[in-house]
Coordinates of C-alpha atoms and ligand atoms in Angstrom, one line a residue:
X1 CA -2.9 10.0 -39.4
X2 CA 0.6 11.1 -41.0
X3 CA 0.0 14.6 -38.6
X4 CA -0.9 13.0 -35.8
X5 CA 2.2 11.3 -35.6
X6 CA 4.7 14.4 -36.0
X7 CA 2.2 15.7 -33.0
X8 CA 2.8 12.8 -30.7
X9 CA 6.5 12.7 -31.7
X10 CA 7.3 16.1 -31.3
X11 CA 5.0 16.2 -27.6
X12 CA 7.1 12.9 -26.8
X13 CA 10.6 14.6 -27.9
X14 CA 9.2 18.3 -25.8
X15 CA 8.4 16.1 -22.6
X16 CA 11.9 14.5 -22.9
X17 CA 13.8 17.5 -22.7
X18 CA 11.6 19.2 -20.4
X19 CA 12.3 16.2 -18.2
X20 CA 15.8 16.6 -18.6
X21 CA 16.1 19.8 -17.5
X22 CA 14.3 19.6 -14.8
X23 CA 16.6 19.6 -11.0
X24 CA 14.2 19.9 -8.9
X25 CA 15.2 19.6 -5.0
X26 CA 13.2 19.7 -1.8
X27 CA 15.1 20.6 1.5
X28 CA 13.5 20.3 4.9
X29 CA 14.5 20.2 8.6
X30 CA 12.8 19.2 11.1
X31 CA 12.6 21.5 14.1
X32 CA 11.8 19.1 17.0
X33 CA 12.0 21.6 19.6
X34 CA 9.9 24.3 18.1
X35 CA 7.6 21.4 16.4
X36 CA 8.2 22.6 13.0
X37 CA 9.1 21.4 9.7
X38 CA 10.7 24.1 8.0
X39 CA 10.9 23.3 3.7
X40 CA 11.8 24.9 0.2
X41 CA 10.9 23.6 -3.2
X42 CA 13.4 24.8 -5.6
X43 CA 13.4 24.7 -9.6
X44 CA 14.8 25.4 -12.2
X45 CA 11.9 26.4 -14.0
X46 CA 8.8 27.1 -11.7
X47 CA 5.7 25.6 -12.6
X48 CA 2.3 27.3 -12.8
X49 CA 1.2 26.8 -9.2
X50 CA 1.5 24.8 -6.1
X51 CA -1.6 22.9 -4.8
X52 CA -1.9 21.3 -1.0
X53 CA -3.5 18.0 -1.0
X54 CA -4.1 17.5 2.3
X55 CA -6.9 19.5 4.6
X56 CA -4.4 18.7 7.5
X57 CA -1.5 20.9 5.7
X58 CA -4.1 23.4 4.6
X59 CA -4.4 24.3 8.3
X60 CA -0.4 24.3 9.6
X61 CA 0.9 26.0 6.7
X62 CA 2.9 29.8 7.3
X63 CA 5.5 31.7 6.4
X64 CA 5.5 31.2 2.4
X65 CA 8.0 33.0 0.0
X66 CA 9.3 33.1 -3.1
X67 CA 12.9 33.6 -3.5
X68 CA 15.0 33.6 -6.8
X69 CA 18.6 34.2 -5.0
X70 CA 18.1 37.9 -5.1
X71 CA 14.5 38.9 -3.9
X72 CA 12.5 37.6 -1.8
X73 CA 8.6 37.8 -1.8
X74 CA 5.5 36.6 0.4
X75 CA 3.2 34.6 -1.3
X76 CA -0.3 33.6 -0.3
X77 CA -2.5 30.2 -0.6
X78 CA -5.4 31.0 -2.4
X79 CA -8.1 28.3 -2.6
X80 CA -5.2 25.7 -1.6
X81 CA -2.9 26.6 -4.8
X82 CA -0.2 29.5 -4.4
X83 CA 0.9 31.1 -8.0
X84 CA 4.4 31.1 -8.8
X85 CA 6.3 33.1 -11.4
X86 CA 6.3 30.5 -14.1
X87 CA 9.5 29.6 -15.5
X88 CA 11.6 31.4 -12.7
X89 CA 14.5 29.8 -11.3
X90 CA 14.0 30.1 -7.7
X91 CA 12.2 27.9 -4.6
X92 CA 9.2 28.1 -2.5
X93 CA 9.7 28.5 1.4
X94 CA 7.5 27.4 3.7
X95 CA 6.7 25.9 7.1
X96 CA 4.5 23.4 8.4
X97 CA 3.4 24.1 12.3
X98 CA 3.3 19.9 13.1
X99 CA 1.4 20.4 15.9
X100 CA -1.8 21.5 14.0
X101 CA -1.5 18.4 11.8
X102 CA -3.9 15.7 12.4
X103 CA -2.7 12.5 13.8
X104 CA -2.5 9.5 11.6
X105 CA -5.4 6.7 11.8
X106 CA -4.9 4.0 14.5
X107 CA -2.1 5.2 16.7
X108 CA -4.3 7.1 19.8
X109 CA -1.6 5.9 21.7
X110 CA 1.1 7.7 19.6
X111 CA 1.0 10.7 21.8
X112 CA 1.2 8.7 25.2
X113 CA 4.0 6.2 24.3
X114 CA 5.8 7.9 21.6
X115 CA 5.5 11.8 22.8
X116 CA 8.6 12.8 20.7
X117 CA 8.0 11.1 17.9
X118 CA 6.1 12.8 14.7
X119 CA 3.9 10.8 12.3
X120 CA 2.4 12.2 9.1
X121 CA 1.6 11.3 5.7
X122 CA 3.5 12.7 3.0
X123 CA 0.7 15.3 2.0
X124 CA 1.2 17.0 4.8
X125 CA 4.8 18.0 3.7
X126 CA 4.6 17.8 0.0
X127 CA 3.0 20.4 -2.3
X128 CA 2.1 19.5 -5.9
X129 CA 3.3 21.1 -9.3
X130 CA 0.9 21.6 -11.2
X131 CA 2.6 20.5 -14.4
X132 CA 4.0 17.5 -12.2
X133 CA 3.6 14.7 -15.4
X134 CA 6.1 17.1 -16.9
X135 CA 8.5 16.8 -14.2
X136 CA 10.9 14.3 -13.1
X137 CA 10.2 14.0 -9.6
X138 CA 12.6 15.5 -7.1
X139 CA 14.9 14.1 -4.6
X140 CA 14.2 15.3 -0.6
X141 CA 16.8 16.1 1.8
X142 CA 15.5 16.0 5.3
X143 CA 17.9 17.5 7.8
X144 CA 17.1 16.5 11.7
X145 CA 18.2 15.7 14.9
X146 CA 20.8 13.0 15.9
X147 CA 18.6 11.0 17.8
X148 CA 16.2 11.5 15.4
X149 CA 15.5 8.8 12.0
X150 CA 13.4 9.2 9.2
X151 CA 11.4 6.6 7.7
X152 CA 9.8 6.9 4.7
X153 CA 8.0 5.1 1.8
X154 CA 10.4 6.7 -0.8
X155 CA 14.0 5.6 -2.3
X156 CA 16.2 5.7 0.0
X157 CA 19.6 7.7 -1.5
X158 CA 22.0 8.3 1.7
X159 CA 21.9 8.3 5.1
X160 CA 24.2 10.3 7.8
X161 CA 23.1 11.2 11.5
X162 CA 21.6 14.2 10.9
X163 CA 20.8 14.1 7.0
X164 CA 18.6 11.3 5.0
X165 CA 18.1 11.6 1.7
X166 CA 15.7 10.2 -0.7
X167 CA 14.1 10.1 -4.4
X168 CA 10.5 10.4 -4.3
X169 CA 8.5 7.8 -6.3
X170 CA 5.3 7.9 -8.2
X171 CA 2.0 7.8 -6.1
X172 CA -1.5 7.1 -7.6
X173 CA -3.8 9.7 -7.1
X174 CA -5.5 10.2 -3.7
X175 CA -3.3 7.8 -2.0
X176 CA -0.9 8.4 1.1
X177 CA 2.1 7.4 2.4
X178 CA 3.7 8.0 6.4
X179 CA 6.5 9.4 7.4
X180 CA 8.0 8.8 10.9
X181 CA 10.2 11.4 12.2
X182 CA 11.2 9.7 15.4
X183 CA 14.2 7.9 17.6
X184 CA 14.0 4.4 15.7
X185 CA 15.6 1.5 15.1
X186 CA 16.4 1.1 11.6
X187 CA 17.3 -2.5 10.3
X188 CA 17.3 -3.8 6.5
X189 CA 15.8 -7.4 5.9
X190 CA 17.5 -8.7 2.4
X191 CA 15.0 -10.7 0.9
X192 CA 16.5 -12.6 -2.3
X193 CA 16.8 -9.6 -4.9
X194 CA 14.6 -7.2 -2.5
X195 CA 15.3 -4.4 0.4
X196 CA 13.0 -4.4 2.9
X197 CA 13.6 -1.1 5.4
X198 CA 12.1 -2.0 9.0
X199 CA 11.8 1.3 11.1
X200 CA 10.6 0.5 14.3
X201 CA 9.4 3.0 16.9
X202 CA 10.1 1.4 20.3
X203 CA 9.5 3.6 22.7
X204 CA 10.8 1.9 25.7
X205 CA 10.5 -1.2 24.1
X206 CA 13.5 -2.0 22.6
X207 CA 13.8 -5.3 24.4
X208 CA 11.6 -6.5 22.1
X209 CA 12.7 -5.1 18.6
X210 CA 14.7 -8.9 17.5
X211 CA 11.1 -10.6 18.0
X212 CA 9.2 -7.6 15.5
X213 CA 11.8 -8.2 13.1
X214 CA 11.6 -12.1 13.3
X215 CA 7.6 -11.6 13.0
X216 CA 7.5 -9.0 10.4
X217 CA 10.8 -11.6 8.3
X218 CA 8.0 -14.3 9.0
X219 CA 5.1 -12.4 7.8
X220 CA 6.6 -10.7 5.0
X221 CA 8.3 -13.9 3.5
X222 CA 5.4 -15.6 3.3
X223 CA 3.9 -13.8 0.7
X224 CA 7.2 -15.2 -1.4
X225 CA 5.1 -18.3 -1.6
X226 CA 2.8 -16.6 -3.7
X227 CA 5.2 -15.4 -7.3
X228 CA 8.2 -17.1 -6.4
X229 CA 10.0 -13.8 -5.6
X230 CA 8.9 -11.2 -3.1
X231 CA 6.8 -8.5 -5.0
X232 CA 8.6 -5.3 -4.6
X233 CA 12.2 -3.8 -4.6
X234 CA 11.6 -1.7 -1.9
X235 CA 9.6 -1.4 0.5
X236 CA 9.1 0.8 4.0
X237 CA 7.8 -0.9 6.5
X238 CA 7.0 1.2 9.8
X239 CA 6.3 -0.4 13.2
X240 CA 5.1 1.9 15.9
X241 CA 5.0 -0.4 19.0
X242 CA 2.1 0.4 21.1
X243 CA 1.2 -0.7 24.8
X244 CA -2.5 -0.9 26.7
X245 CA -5.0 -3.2 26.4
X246 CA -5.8 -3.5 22.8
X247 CA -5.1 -6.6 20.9
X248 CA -1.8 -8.1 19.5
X249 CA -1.9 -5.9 16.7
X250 CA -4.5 -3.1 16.8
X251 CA -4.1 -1.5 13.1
X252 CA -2.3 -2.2 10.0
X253 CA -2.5 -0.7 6.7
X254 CA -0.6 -0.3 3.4
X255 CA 0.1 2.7 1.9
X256 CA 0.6 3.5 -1.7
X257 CA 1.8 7.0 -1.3
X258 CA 5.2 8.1 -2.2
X259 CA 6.3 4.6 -3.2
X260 CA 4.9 1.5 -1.4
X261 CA 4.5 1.2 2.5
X262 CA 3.2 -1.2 5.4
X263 CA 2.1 1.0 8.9
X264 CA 1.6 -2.0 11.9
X265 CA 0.8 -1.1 14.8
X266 CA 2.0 -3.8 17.3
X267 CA 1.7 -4.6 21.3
X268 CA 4.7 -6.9 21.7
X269 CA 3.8 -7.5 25.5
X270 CA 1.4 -10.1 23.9
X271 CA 4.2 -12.3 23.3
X272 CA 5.2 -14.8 20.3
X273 CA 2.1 -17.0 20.2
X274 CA 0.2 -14.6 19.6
X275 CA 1.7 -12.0 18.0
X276 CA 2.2 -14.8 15.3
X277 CA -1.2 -16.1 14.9
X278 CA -2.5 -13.0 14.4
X279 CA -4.0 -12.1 10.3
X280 CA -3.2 -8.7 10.3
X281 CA 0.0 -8.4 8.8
X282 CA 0.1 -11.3 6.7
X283 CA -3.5 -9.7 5.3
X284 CA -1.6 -6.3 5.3
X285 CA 1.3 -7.7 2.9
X286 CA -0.9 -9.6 0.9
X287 CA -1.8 -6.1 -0.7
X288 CA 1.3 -6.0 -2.3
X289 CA 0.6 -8.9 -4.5
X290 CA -2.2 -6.7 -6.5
X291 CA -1.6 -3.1 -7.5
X292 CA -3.7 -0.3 -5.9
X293 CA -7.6 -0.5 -7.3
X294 CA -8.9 2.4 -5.3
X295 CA -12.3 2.2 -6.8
X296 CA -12.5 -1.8 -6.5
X297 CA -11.8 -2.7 -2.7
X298 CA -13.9 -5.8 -3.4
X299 CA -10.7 -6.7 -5.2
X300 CA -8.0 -5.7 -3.4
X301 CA -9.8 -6.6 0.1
X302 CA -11.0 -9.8 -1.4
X303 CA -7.6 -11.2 -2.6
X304 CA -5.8 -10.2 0.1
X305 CA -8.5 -11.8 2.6
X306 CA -7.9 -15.1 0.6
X307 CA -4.2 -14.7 0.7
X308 CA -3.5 -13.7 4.3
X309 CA -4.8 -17.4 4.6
X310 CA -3.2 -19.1 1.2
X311 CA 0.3 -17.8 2.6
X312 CA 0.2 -18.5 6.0
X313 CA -0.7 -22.3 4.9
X314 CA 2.3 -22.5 2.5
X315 CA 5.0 -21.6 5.3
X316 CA 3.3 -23.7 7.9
X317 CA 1.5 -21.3 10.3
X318 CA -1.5 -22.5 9.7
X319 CA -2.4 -26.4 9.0
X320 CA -4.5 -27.1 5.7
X321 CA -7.7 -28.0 8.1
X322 CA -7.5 -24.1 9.9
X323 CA -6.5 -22.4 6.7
X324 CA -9.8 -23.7 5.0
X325 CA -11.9 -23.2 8.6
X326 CA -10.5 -20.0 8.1
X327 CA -11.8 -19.7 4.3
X328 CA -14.9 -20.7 5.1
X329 CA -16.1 -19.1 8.3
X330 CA -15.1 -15.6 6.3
X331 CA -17.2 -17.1 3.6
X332 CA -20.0 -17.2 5.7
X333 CA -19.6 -13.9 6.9
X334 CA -19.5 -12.3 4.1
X335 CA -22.4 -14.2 2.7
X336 CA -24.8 -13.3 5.6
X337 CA -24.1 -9.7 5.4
X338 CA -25.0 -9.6 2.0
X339 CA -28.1 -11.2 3.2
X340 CA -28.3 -8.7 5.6
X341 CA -27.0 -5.5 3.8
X342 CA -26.9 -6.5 0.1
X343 CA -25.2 -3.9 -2.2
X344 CA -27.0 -4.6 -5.6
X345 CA -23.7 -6.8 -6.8
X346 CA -20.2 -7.5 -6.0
X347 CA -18.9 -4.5 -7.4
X348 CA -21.2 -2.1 -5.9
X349 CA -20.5 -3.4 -2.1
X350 CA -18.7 -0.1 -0.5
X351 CA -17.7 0.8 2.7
X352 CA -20.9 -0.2 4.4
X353 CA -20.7 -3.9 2.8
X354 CA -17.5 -4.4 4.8
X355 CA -17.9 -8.6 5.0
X356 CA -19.7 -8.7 1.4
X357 CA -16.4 -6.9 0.2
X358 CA -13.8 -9.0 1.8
X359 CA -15.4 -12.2 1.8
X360 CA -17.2 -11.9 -1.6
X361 CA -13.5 -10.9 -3.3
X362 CA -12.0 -13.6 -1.3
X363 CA -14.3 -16.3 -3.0
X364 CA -13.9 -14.3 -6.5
X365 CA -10.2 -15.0 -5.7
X366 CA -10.5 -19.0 -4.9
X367 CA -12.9 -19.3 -8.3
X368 CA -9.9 -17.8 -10.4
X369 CA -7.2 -19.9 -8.7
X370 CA -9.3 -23.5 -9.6
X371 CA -10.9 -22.2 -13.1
X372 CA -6.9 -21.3 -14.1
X373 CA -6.1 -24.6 -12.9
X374 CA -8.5 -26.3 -14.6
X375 CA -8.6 -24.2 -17.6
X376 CA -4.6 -24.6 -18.1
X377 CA -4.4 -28.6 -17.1
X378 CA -2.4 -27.4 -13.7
X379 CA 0.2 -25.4 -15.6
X380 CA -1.1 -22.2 -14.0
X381 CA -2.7 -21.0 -11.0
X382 CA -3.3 -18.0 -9.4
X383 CA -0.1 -17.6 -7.8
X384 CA 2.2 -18.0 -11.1
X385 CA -0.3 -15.3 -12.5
X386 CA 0.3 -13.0 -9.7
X387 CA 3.8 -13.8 -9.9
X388 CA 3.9 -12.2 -13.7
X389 CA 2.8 -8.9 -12.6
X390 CA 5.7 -8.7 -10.3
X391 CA 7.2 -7.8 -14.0
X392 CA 5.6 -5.3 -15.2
X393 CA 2.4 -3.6 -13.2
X394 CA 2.9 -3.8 -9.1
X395 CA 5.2 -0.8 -8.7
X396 CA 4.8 1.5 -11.0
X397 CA 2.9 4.2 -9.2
X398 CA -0.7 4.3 -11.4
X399 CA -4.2 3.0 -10.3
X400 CA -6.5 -0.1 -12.0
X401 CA -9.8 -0.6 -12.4
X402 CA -10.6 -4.4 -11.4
X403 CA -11.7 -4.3 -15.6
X404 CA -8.0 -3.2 -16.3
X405 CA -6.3 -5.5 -13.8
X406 CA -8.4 -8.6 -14.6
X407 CA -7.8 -7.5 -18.8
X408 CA -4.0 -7.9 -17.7
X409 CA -4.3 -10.5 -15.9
X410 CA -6.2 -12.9 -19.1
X411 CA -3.4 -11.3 -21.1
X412 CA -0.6 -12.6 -19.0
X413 CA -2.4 -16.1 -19.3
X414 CA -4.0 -16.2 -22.7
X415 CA -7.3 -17.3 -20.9
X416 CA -10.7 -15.7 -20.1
X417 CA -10.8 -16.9 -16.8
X418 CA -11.1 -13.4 -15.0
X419 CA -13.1 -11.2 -17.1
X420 CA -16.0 -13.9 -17.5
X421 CA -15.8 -14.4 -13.3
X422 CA -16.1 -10.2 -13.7
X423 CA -18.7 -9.9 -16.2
X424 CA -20.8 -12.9 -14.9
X425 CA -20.2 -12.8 -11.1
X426 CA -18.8 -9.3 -9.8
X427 CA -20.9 -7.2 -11.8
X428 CA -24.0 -9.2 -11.7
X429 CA -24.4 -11.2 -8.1
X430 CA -24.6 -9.9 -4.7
X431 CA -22.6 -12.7 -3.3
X432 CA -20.9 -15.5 -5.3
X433 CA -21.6 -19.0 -4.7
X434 CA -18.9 -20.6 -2.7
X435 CA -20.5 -24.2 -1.4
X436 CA -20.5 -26.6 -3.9
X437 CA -16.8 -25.5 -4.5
X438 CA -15.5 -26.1 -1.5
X439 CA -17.4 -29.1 -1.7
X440 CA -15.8 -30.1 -5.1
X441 CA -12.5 -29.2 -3.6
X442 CA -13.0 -31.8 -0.4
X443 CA -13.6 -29.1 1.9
X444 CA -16.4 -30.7 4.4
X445 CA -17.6 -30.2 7.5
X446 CA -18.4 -32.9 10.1
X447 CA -21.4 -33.4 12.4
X448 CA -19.2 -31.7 15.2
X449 CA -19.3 -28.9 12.4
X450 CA -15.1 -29.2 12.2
X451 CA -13.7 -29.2 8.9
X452 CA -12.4 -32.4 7.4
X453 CA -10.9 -32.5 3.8
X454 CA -11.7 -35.0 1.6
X455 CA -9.3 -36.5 -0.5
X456 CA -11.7 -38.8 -3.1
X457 CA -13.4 -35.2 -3.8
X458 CA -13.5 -34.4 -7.9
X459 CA -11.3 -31.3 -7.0
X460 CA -9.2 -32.4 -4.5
X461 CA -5.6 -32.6 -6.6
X462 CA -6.4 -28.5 -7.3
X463 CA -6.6 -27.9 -3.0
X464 CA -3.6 -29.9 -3.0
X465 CA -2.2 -27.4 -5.3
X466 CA -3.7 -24.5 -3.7
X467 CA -1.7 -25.4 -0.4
X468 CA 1.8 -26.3 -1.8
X469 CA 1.9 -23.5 -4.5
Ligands
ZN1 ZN1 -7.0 -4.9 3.7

């Protein structure tokens, strides 16, 4: 016991100062005419190795050396890791051939309407130490053109018209983040203590960049309405504004890569109406109200499915009738597929259980919101325990298990409300049961099969709750 403790203290004191030496610096410029990305790593003290995480890099990387200010030497990737001379001061040169880079998910049209614009995640320019939880992480400087911006999910440090500079944050394993080396228009939305960095790629749209920034203000704020305060610092959010005859908003994703991100993909020539009854990015920010459970979509899927609706009630964009309709047609859904396709349970539903996932989490999600209600006399709900991890678990860069998220989450409100909802319902049903508690809650249907809400219903003060936070 006694030994153990000298161990851990002397490992703590070692990682401190190892930290504390460490300078580490990234450099890159980005060649637009010659469709490179030309990069160095430097240290202080090289680590072991190097390792690519991305297939995509594995394929456009050339031209790697070593240089320690007075020799220079070529190096070669072996099995995606390239050696280093451990300990050296020195940096790692390479270049990245951008062409030979995959393009990113859900922009087919980036090449047509955005043809000098580049879009990659940050795998496919960043190479990993292999003693990286040693490290502090380094800062980036990314020289470019003038008519060129960089948007990117890290801290932003300084900005200039040819030079951005930024901090890299902590990523969870496996995840990715974009970056957006393109002529954009950069605006800042100030939401009470948080920065929210809009880059939008235009094209030849700029006419309408005021009514993205009014949507994505709209869409963004409403998540306020969930926690009191919006969840994040920080936060990139990039809008590559797309044309054809796809719908409002063809794609949206966040990205946990590099610090946090939101990617939308948005036709503008839609209009107002419709870009603002759209789901997509209110779903798409309702992410950020749960940490990252890579191995528990159900979760993350499911809370944000509930929420894109929750929100979008509490700043009026949707009435209380259409948010429930909403509720329980994906209800439905949900529960047929996992007629249809069942996964053995909840937890199991993967990629092929897309509706079971969404839908199933989404009811999980409604269950804890009344059970903390009822459980904590209307003190609590799920919002205010949302709200609390705003303080200590949304940005910090790791991974949960729904186990070690719901743990927290009894924790932060001395109940058992969402392990017994895992234990009893995720891990054991296929679907959870979602009628009689709508019904409970006054949410009814009438012979025209419209919803009508029912204000005499046993649970009707907790609906009440659910819509006004
Ligand atoms: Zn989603």
């Amino acid at each position: 016991m006694y030994t153990m403790s000298i161990c851990s203290l002397l490992l703590m004191l070692f990682s401190q100062s190892v930290l504390a030496q460490n300078n580490d610096y990234i450099e890159a410029e980005y060649l637009t005419k010659e469709s490179k990305i030309s990069a160095k790593y430097c240290f202080n003290h090289a680590p072991n190795y190097l390792r690519i995480e991305s297939n995509s890099l594995a394929d456009a990387l050339s031209h790697v050396t070593w240089s320690n200010f007075q020799t220079t030497q070529n190096l070669k990737f072996r099995y995606r890791s390239v050696r280093l001379p451990k300990g050296q001061k020195g940096c790692l040169n390479y270049q990245v051939d951008v062409k030979k880079l995959s393009q990113p998910r859900g922009s087919k049209q980036l090449n047509q309407v955005h043809a000098d614009s580049l879009v990659i995640t940050t795998d496919e320019l960043l190479l990993s130490p292999s003693d990286q939880k040693y490290r502090s992480l380094p800062q980036i400087t990314i020289h470019h053109d003038q008519q060129i911006q960089v948007s990117a999910p890290w801290r932003l440090i300084k900005q200039s018209a040819t030079v951005t500079q930024f901090q890299i944050k902590p990523s969870p394993r496996y995840s990715e983040g974009y970056l957006a080396f393109a002529p954009l228009d950069q605006r800042n939305i100030q939401m009470g203590k948080s920065r929210l960095r809009l880059d939008i790629m235009n094209g030849d749209h700029s006419k309408n960049n005021d009514l993205i920034e009014d949507w994505v203000q709209t869409m963004a704020g409403s998540i306020v309405s969930v926690g009191q305060a919006f969840p994040l610092t920080e936060l990139q959010i990039l809008v590559i504004v797309t044309e054809g005859s796809g719908g409002v908003v063809p794609w949206g994703q966040v990205n946990r890569g590099g610090g946090q991100g939101v990617l939308l993909v948005v036709n503008p020539q839609h209009g107002k109406h419709r870009l603002f009854a759209d789901w997509t990015a209110a779903h798409e920010f309702s992410h950020l109200l749960t940490p990252y459970t890579p191995n528990d979509r159900w979760l993350s899927e499911g809370f944000a499915s509930y929420h894109q609706n929750i929100t979008r009630l509490r700043v009026g964009l949707l009435d209380e009738a259409t948010a429930w309709s909403k509720l329980w047609a994906g209800f439905e859904r949900g529960h047929k597929s996992a007629n249809e396709h069942a996964a053995p349970n909840l937890k199991l539903a993967g990629r092929k259980n897309t509706m079971q996932m969404y839908w199933g989490g989404a009811v999980i999600a409604l269950k804890a919101d009344v059970a903390l209600q009822q459980q904590s006399h209307g003190r609590m709900n799920l919002s205010t325990a949302l709200g609390e991890l705003q303080n200590c678990c949304l940005d910090t860069g790791r991974a949960w298990s729904a186990r070690q998220l719901f743990t927290e989450l009894d924790r932060i409100t001395a109940t058992d409300v969402f392990m017994t909802l895992y234990e009893q319902v995720v891990q054991k049903e296929p679907y959870p049961d979602y009628q009689y508690l709508l019904k409970s809650l006054g949410v009814k249907k009438n012979h025209y099969g419209q919803i009508v809400l029912d204000d005499q219903a046993p649970l009707a003060h907790i609906r009440k709750k659910i819509a006004n936070g």
